[in-house]
mmCIF file of C-alpha atoms in Angstrom:
data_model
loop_
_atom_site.group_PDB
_atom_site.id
_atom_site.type_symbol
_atom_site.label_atom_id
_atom_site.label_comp_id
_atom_site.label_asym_id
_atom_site.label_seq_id
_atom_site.Cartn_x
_atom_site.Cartn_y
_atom_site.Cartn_z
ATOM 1 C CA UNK A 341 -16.468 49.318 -15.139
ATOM 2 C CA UNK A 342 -16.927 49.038 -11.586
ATOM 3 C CA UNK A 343 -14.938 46.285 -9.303
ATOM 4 C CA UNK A 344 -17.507 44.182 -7.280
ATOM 5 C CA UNK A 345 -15.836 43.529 -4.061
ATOM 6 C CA UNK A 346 -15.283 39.613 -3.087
ATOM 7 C CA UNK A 347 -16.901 39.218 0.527
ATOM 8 C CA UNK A 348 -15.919 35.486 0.733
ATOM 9 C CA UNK A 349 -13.129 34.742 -1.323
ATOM 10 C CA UNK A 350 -11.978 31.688 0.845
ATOM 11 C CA UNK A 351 -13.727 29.027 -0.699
ATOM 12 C CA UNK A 352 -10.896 29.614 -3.569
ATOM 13 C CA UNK A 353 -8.011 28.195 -1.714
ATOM 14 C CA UNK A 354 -10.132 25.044 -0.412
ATOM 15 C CA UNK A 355 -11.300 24.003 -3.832
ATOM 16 C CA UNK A 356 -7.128 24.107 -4.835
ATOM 17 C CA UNK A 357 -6.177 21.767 -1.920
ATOM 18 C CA UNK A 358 -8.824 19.316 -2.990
ATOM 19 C CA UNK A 359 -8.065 19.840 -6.592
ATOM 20 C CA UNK A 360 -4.143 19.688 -5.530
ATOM 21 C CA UNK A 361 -5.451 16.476 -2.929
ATOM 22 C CA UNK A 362 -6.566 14.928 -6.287
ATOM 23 C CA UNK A 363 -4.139 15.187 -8.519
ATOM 24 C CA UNK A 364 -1.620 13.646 -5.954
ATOM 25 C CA UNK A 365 -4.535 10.469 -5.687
ATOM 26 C CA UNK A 366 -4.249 9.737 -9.189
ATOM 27 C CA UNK A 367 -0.694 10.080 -9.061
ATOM 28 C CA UNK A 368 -0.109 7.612 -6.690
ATOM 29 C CA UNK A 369 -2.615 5.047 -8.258
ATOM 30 C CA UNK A 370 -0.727 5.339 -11.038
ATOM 31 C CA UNK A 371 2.710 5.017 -9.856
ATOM 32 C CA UNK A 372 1.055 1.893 -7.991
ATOM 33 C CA UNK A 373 -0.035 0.494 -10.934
ATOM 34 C CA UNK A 374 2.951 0.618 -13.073
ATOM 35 C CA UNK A 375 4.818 -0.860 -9.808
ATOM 36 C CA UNK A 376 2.448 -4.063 -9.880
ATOM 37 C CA UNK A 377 2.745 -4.470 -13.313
ATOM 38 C CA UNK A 378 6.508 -4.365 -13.382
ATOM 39 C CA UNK A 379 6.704 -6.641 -10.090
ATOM 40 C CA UNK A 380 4.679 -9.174 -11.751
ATOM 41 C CA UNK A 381 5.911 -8.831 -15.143
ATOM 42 C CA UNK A 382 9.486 -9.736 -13.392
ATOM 43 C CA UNK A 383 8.071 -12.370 -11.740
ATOM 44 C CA UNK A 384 7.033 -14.385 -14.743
ATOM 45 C CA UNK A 385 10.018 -13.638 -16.652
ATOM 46 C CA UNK A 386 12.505 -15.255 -14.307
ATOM 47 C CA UNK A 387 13.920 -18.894 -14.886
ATOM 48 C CA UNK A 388 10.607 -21.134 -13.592
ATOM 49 C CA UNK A 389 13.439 -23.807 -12.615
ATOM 50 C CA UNK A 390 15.107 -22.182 -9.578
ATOM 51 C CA UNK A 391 15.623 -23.445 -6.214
ATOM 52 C CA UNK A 392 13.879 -21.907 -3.358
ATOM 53 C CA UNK A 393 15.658 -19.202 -1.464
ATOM 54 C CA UNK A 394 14.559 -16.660 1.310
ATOM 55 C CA UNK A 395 14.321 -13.490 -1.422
ATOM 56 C CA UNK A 396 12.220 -15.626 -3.982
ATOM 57 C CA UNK A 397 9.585 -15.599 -1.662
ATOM 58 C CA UNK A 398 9.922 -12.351 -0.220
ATOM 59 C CA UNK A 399 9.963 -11.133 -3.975
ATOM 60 C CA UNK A 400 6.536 -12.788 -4.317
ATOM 61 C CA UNK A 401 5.537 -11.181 -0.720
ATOM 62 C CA UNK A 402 6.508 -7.959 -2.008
ATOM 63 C CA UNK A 403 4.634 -8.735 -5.203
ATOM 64 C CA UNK A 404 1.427 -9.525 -3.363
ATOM 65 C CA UNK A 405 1.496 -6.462 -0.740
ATOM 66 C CA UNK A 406 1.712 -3.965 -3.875
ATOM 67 C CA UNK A 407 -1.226 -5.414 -5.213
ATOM 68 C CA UNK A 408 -2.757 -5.283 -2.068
ATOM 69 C CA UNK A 409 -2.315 -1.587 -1.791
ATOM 70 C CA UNK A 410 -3.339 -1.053 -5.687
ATOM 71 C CA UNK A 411 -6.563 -2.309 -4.729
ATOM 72 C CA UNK A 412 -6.707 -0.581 -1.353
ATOM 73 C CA UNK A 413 -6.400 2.802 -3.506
ATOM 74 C CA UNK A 414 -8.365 2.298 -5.918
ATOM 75 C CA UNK A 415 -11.396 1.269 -3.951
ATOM 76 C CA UNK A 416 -11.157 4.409 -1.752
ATOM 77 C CA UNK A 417 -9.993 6.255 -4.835
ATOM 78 C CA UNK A 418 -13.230 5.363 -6.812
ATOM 79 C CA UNK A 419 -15.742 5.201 -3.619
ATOM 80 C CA UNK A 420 -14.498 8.585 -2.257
ATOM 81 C CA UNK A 421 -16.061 8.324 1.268
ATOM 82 C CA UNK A 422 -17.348 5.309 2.510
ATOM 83 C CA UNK A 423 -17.409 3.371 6.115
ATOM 84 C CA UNK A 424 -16.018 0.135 7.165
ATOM 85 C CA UNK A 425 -16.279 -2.113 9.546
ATOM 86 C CA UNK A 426 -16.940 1.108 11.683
ATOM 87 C CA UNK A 427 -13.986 3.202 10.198
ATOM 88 C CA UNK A 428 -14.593 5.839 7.553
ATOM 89 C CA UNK A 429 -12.508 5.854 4.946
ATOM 90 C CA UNK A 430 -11.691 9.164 2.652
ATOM 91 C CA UNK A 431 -8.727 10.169 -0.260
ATOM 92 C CA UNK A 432 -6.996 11.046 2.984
ATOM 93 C CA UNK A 433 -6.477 7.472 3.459
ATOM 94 C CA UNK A 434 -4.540 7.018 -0.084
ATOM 95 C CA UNK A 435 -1.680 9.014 1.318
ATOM 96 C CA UNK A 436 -2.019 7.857 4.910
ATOM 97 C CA UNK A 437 -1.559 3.973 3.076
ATOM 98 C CA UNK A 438 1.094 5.038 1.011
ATOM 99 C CA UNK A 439 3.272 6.846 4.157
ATOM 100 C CA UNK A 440 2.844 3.464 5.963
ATOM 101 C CA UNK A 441 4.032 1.295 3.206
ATOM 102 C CA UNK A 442 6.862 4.091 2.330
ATOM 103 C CA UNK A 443 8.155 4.227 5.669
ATOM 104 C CA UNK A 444 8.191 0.430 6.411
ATOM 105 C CA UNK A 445 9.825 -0.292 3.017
ATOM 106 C CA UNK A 446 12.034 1.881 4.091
ATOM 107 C CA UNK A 447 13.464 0.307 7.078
ATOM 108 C CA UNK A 448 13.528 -3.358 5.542
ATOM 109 C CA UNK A 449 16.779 -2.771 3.296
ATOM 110 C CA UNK A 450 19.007 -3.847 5.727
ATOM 111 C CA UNK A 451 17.381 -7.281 7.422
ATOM 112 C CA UNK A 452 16.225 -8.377 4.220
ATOM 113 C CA UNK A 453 19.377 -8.207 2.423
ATOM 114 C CA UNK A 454 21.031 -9.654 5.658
ATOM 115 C CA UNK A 455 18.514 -12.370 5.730
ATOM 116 C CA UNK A 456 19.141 -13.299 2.319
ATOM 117 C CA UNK A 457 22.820 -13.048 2.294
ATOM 118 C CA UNK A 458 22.882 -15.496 5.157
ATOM 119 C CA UNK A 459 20.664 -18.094 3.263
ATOM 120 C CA UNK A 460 23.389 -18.181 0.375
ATOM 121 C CA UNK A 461 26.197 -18.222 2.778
ATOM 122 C CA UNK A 462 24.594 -21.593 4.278
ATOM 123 C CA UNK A 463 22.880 -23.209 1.230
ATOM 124 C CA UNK A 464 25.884 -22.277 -1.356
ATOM 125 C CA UNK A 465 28.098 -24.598 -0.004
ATOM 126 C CA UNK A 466 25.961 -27.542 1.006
ATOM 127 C CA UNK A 467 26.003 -26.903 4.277
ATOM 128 C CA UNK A 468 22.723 -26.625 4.959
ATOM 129 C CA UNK A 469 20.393 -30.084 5.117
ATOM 130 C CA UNK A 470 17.165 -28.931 5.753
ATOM 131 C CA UNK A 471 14.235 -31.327 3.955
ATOM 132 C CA UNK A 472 12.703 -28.865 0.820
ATOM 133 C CA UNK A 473 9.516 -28.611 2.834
ATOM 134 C CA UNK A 474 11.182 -27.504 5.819
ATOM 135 C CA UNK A 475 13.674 -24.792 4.289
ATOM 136 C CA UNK A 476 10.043 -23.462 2.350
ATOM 137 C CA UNK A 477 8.294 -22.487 5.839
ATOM 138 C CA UNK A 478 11.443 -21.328 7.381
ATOM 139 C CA UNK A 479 11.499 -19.046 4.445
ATOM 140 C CA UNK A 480 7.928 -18.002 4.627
ATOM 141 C CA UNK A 481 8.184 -17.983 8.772
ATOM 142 C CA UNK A 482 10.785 -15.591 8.036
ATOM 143 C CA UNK A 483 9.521 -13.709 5.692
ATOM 144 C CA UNK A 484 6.201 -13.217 7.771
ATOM 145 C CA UNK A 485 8.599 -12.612 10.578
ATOM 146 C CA UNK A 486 10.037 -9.453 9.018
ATOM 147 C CA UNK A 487 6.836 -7.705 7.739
ATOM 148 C CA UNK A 488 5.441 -8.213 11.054
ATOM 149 C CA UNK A 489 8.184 -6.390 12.774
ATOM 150 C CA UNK A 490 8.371 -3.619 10.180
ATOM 151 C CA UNK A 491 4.821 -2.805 10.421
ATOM 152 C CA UNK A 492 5.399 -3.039 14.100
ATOM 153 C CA UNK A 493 7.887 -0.661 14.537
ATOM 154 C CA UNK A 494 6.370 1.973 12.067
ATOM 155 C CA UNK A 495 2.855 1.591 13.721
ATOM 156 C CA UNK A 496 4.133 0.964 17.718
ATOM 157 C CA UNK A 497 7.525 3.147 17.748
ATOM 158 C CA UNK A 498 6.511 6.728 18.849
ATOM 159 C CA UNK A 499 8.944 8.604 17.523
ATOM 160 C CA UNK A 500 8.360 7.232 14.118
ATOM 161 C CA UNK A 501 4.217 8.002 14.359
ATOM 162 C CA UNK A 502 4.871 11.329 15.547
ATOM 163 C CA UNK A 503 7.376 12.296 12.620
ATOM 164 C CA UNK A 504 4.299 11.030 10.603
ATOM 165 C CA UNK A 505 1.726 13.239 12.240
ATOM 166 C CA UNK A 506 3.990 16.299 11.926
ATOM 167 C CA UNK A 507 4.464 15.397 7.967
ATOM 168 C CA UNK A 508 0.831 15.479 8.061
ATOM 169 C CA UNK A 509 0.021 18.201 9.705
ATOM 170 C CA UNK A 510 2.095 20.713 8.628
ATOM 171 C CA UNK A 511 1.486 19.255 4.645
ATOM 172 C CA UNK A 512 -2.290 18.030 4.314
ATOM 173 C CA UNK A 513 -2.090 18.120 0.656
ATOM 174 C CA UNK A 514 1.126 17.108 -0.136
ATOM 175 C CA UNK A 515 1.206 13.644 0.691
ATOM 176 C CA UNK A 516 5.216 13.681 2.196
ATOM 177 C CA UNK A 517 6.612 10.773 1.422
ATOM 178 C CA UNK A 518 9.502 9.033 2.721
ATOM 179 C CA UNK A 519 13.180 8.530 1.009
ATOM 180 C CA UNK A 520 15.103 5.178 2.266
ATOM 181 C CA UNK A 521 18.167 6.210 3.983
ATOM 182 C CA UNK A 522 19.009 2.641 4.044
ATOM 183 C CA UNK A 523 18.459 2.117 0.230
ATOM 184 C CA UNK A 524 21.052 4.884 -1.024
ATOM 185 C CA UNK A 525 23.382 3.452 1.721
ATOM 186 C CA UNK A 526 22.754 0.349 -0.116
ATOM 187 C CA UNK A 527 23.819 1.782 -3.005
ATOM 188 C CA UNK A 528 27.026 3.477 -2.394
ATOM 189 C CA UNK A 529 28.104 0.354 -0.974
ATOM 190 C CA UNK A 530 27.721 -1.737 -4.649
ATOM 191 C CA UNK A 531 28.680 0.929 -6.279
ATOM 192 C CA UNK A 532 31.568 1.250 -4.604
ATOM 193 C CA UNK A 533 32.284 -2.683 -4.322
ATOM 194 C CA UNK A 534 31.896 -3.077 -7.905
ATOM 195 C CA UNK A 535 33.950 -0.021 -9.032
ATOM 196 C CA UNK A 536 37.250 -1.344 -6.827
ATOM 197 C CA UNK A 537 36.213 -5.236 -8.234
ATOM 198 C CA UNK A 538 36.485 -3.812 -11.787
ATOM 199 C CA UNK A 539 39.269 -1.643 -11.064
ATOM 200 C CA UNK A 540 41.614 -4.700 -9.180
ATOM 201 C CA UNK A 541 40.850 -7.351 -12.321
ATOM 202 C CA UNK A 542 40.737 -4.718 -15.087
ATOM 203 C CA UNK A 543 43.684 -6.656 -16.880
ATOM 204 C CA UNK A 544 41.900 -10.422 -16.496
ATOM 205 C CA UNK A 545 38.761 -8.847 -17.549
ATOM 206 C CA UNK A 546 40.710 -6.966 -20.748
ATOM 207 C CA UNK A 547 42.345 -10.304 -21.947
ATOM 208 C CA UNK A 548 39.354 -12.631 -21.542
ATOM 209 C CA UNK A 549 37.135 -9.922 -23.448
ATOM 210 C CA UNK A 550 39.639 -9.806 -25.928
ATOM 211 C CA UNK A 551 39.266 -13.649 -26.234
ATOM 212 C CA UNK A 552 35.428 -14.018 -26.595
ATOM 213 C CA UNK A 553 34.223 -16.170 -29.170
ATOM 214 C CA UNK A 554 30.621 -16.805 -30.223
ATOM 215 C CA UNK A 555 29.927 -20.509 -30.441
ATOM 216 C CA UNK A 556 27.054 -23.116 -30.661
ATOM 217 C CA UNK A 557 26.326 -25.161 -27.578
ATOM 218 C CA UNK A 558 23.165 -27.266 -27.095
ATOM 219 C CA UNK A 559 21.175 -25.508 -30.117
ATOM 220 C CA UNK A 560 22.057 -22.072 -28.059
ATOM 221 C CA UNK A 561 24.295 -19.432 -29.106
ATOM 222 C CA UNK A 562 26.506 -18.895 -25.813
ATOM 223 C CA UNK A 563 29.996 -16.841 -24.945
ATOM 224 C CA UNK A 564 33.381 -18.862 -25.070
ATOM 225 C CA UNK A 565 36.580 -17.394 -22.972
ATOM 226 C CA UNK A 566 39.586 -18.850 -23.259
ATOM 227 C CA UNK A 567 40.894 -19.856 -20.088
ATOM 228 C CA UNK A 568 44.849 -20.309 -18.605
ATOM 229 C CA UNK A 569 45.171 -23.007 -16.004
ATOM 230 C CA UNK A 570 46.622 -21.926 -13.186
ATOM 231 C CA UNK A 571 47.194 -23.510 -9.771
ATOM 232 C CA UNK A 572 48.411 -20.618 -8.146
ATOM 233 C CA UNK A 573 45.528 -19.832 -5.035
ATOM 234 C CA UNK A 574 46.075 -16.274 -4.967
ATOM 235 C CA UNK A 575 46.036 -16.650 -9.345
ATOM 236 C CA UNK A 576 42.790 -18.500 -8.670
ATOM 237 C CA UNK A 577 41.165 -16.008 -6.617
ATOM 238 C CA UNK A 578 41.232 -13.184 -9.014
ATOM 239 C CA UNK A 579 39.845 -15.462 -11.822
ATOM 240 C CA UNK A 580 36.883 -16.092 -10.093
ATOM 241 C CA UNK A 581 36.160 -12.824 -9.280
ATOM 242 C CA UNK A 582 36.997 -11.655 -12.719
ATOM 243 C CA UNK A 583 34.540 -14.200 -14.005
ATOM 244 C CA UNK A 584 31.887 -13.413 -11.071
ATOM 245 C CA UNK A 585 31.916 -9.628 -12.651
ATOM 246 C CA UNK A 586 31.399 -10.740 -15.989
ATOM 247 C CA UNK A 587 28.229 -13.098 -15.353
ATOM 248 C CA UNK A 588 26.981 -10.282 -13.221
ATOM 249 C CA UNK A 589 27.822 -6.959 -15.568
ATOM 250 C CA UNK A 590 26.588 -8.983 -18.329
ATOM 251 C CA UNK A 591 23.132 -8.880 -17.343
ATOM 252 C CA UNK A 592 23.320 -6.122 -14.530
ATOM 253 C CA UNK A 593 24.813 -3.512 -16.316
ATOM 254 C CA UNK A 594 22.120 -0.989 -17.049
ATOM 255 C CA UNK A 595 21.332 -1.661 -13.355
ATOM 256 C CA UNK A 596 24.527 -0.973 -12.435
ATOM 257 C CA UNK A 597 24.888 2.222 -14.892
ATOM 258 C CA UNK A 598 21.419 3.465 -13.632
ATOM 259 C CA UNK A 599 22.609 3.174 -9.573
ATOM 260 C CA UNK A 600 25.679 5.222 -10.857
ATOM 261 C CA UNK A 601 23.324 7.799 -12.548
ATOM 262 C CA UNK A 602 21.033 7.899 -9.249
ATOM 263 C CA UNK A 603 23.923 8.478 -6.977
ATOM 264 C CA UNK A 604 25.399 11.323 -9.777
ATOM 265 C CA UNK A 605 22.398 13.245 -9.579
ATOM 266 C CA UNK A 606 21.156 12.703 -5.524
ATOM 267 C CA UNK A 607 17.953 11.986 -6.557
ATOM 268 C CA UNK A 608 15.906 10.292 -4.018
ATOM 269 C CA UNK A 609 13.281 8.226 -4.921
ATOM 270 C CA UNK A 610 10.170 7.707 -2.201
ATOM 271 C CA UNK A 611 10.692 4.127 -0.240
ATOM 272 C CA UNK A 612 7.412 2.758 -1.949
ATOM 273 C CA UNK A 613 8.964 2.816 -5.326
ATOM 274 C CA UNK A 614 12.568 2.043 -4.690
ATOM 275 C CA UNK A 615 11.545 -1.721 -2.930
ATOM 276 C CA UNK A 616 10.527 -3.392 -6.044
ATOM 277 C CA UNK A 617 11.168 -6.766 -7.542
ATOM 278 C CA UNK A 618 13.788 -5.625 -10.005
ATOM 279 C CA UNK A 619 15.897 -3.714 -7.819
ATOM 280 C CA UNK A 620 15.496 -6.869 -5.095
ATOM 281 C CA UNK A 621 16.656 -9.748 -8.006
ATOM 282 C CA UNK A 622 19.723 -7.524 -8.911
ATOM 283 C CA UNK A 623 20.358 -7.313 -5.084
ATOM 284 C CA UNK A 624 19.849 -10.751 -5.496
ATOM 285 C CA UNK A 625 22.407 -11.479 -7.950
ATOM 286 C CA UNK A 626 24.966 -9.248 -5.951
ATOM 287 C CA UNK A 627 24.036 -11.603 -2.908
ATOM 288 C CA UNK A 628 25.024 -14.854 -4.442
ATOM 289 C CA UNK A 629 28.182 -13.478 -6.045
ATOM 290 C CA UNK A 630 29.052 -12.234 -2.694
ATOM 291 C CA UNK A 631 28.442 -15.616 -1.390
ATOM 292 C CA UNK A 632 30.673 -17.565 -4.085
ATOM 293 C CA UNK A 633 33.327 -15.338 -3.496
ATOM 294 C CA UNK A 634 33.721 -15.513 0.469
ATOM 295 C CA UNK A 635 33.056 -19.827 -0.219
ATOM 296 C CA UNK A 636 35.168 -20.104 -3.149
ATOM 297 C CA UNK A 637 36.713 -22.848 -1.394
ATOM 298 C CA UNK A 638 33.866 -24.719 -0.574
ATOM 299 C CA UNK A 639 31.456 -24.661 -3.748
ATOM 300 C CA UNK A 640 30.847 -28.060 -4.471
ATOM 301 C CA UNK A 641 29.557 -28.278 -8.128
ATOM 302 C CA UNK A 642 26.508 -29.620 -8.296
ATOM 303 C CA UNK A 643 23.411 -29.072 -10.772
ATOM 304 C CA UNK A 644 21.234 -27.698 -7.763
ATOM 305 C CA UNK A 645 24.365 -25.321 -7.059
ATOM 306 C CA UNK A 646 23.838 -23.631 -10.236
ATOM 307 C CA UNK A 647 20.049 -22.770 -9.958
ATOM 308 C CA UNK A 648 19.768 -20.577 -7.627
ATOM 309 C CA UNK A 649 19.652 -17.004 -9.194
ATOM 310 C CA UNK A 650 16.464 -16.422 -11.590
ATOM 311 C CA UNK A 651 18.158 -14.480 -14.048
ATOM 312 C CA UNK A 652 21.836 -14.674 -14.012
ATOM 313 C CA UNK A 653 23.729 -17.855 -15.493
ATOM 314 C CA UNK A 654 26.533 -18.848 -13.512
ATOM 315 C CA UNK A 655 26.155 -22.555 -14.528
ATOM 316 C CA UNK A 656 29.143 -22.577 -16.560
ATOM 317 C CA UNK A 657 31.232 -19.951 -15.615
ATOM 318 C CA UNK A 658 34.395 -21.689 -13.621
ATOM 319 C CA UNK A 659 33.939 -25.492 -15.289
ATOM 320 C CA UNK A 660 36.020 -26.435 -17.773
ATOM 321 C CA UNK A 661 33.984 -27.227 -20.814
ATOM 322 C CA UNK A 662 35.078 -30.533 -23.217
ATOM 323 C CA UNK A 663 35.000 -29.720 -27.008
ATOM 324 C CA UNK A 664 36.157 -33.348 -28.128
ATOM 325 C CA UNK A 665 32.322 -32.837 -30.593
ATOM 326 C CA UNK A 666 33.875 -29.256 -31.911
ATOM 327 C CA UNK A 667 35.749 -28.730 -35.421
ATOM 328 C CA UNK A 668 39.218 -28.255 -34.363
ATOM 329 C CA UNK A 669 39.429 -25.272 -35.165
ATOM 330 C CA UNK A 670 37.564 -24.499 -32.026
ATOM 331 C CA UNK A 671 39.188 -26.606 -29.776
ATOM 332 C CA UNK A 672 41.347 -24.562 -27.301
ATOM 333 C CA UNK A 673 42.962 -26.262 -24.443
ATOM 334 C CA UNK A 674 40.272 -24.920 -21.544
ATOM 335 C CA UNK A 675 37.689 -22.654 -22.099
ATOM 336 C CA UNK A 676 34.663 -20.823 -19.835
ATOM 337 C CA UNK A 677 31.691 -20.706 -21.273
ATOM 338 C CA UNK A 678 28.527 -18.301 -19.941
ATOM 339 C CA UNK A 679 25.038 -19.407 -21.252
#
């Protein structure tokens, strides 16, 4: 049987890149979409009674610029090729999106989390008196502050729009997307911080394990530690950070154990996934038991003191609790007690 030659086989390789071009569209819209879902699903899961910080509202910012892109994708996903307002938009554009949003996620780690960490510094110890009005639009100026200058220095800085050209000029169907240097930095650093906490209060956190009790407090089942008084500063100091770890660990652990896992296997996730609500509360978290620890000696305790993380309870984890309406059985001398 005779071979028929192939005069124009070309038209192969095209129809691959848009088939490849495609599949990467869909991929992305999907990723997108399980992103939004999760941000908002984290959203309306956290404590509703929380005092305002700086990352509440960038976690709803962050919230609202996913969906944003979600629907930016999916209209140019479903419309194809279409003009507007002069521009003409293509499934070029999904990537193109997606690179922007990557590479200014990317470069956000840092101010954010110093932002934040700043605001619990301040607010932690009642040193800051701003009215409630005022502290909410100097955390929304600042939050509008910082996407402003991120999308500024991806879109203005030259260096950064040419590394984004070459990406896409070099890979028109692969969609390149970029991996947050700052993130994994980010990290190492917990990581790290965590392993040495654990490893310096290994023997407090061994004897008040060995010590936990289940008991009934306000119709709630809640964790009782039995607790030695001690006056000693120094004594003090590792107490509170062995109690700090265990509010934390207890709900941050799989968190914790993931980052480890992450690290382990140098996997590097694209910047528009790793910025997500989840990963910004359990920075969150890490944030305000930073700031207890460095103002130990300046936490006043007061009921707006204790509402400030969404999904870890520190409310009763270094007060003494009275159990005068106990059996006596369960009456030590001092106890902590973690809701």
């Amino acid at each position: 049987m005779a071979t028929i030659p192939c005069e124009n086989c070309s038209g192969q390789y095209p129809y691959t890149q848009v088939s490849q071009s495609l599949e990467i569209s869909c991929m992305l819209l999907l990723i997108m979409l399980g992103k939004v879902f999760l941000d908002f699903f984290m959203l309306q899961v956290k404590q509703k009674k929380v005092e305002a910080s700086f990352m509440g509202y960038f976690c709803v910012s962050l919230a609202l610029l996913d969906f944003i892109l979600l629907m930016s994708i999916s209209f140019i996903f479903y419309f194809e090729d279409f003009a507007l307002w002069g521009v003409r938009f293509t499934k070029y554009h999904i990537c193109l999106f997606t690179q922007i949003i990557s590479l200014t996620y990317g470069i956000l780690h840092y101010p954010v989390y110093l932002v934040a960490g700043l605001d619990y510094y301040m607010t932690i110890a009642q040193t800051s008196q701003f009215p409630k009005r005022g502290q909410r639009l100097l955390y929304v100026f600042a939050v509008v502050v910082i996407w402003i200058s991120g999308f500024f220095c991806i879109l203005k800085v030259p260096a950064i729009y040419e590394e984004l050209e070459i990406r896409n000029r070099f890979s028109p169907y692969q969609c390149p997307l970029y991996a947050s240097v700052q993130s994994y930095s980010v990290s190492c650093a917990m990581v790290l911080l965590i392993g040495m906490a654990v490893l310096t209060c290994q023997k407090e956190i061994t004897t008040m394990l060995l010590s936990v009790r289940v008991v009934s407090f306000a119709s709630q089942p809640v964790l009782m530690f039995s607790n030695v008084s001690n006056n000693n500063g120094t004594s003090f100091k590792w107490q509170l950070l062995t109690r700090l770890l265990i509010c934390f660990l207890g709900t941050w652990a799989p968190f914790v154990l993931l980052q480890i896992i992450i690290l382990f296997l140098g996997a590097r996730i694209p910047a528009y996934m790793e910025m997500n609500v989840p990963w910004l509360y359990f920075i969150n978290s890490f944030l305000i038991a930073v700031a207890y620890w460095c103002r130990r000696h300046d936490v006043e305790l007061t009921e707006e003191m204790w509402s400030t993380d969404p999904f870890v309870s520190w409310k009763f984890c270094f007060m003494p609790f009275n159990y005068e309406n106990t059996e006596p059985s369960d009456k030590p001398g001092r106890v902590i007690v973690i809701c």
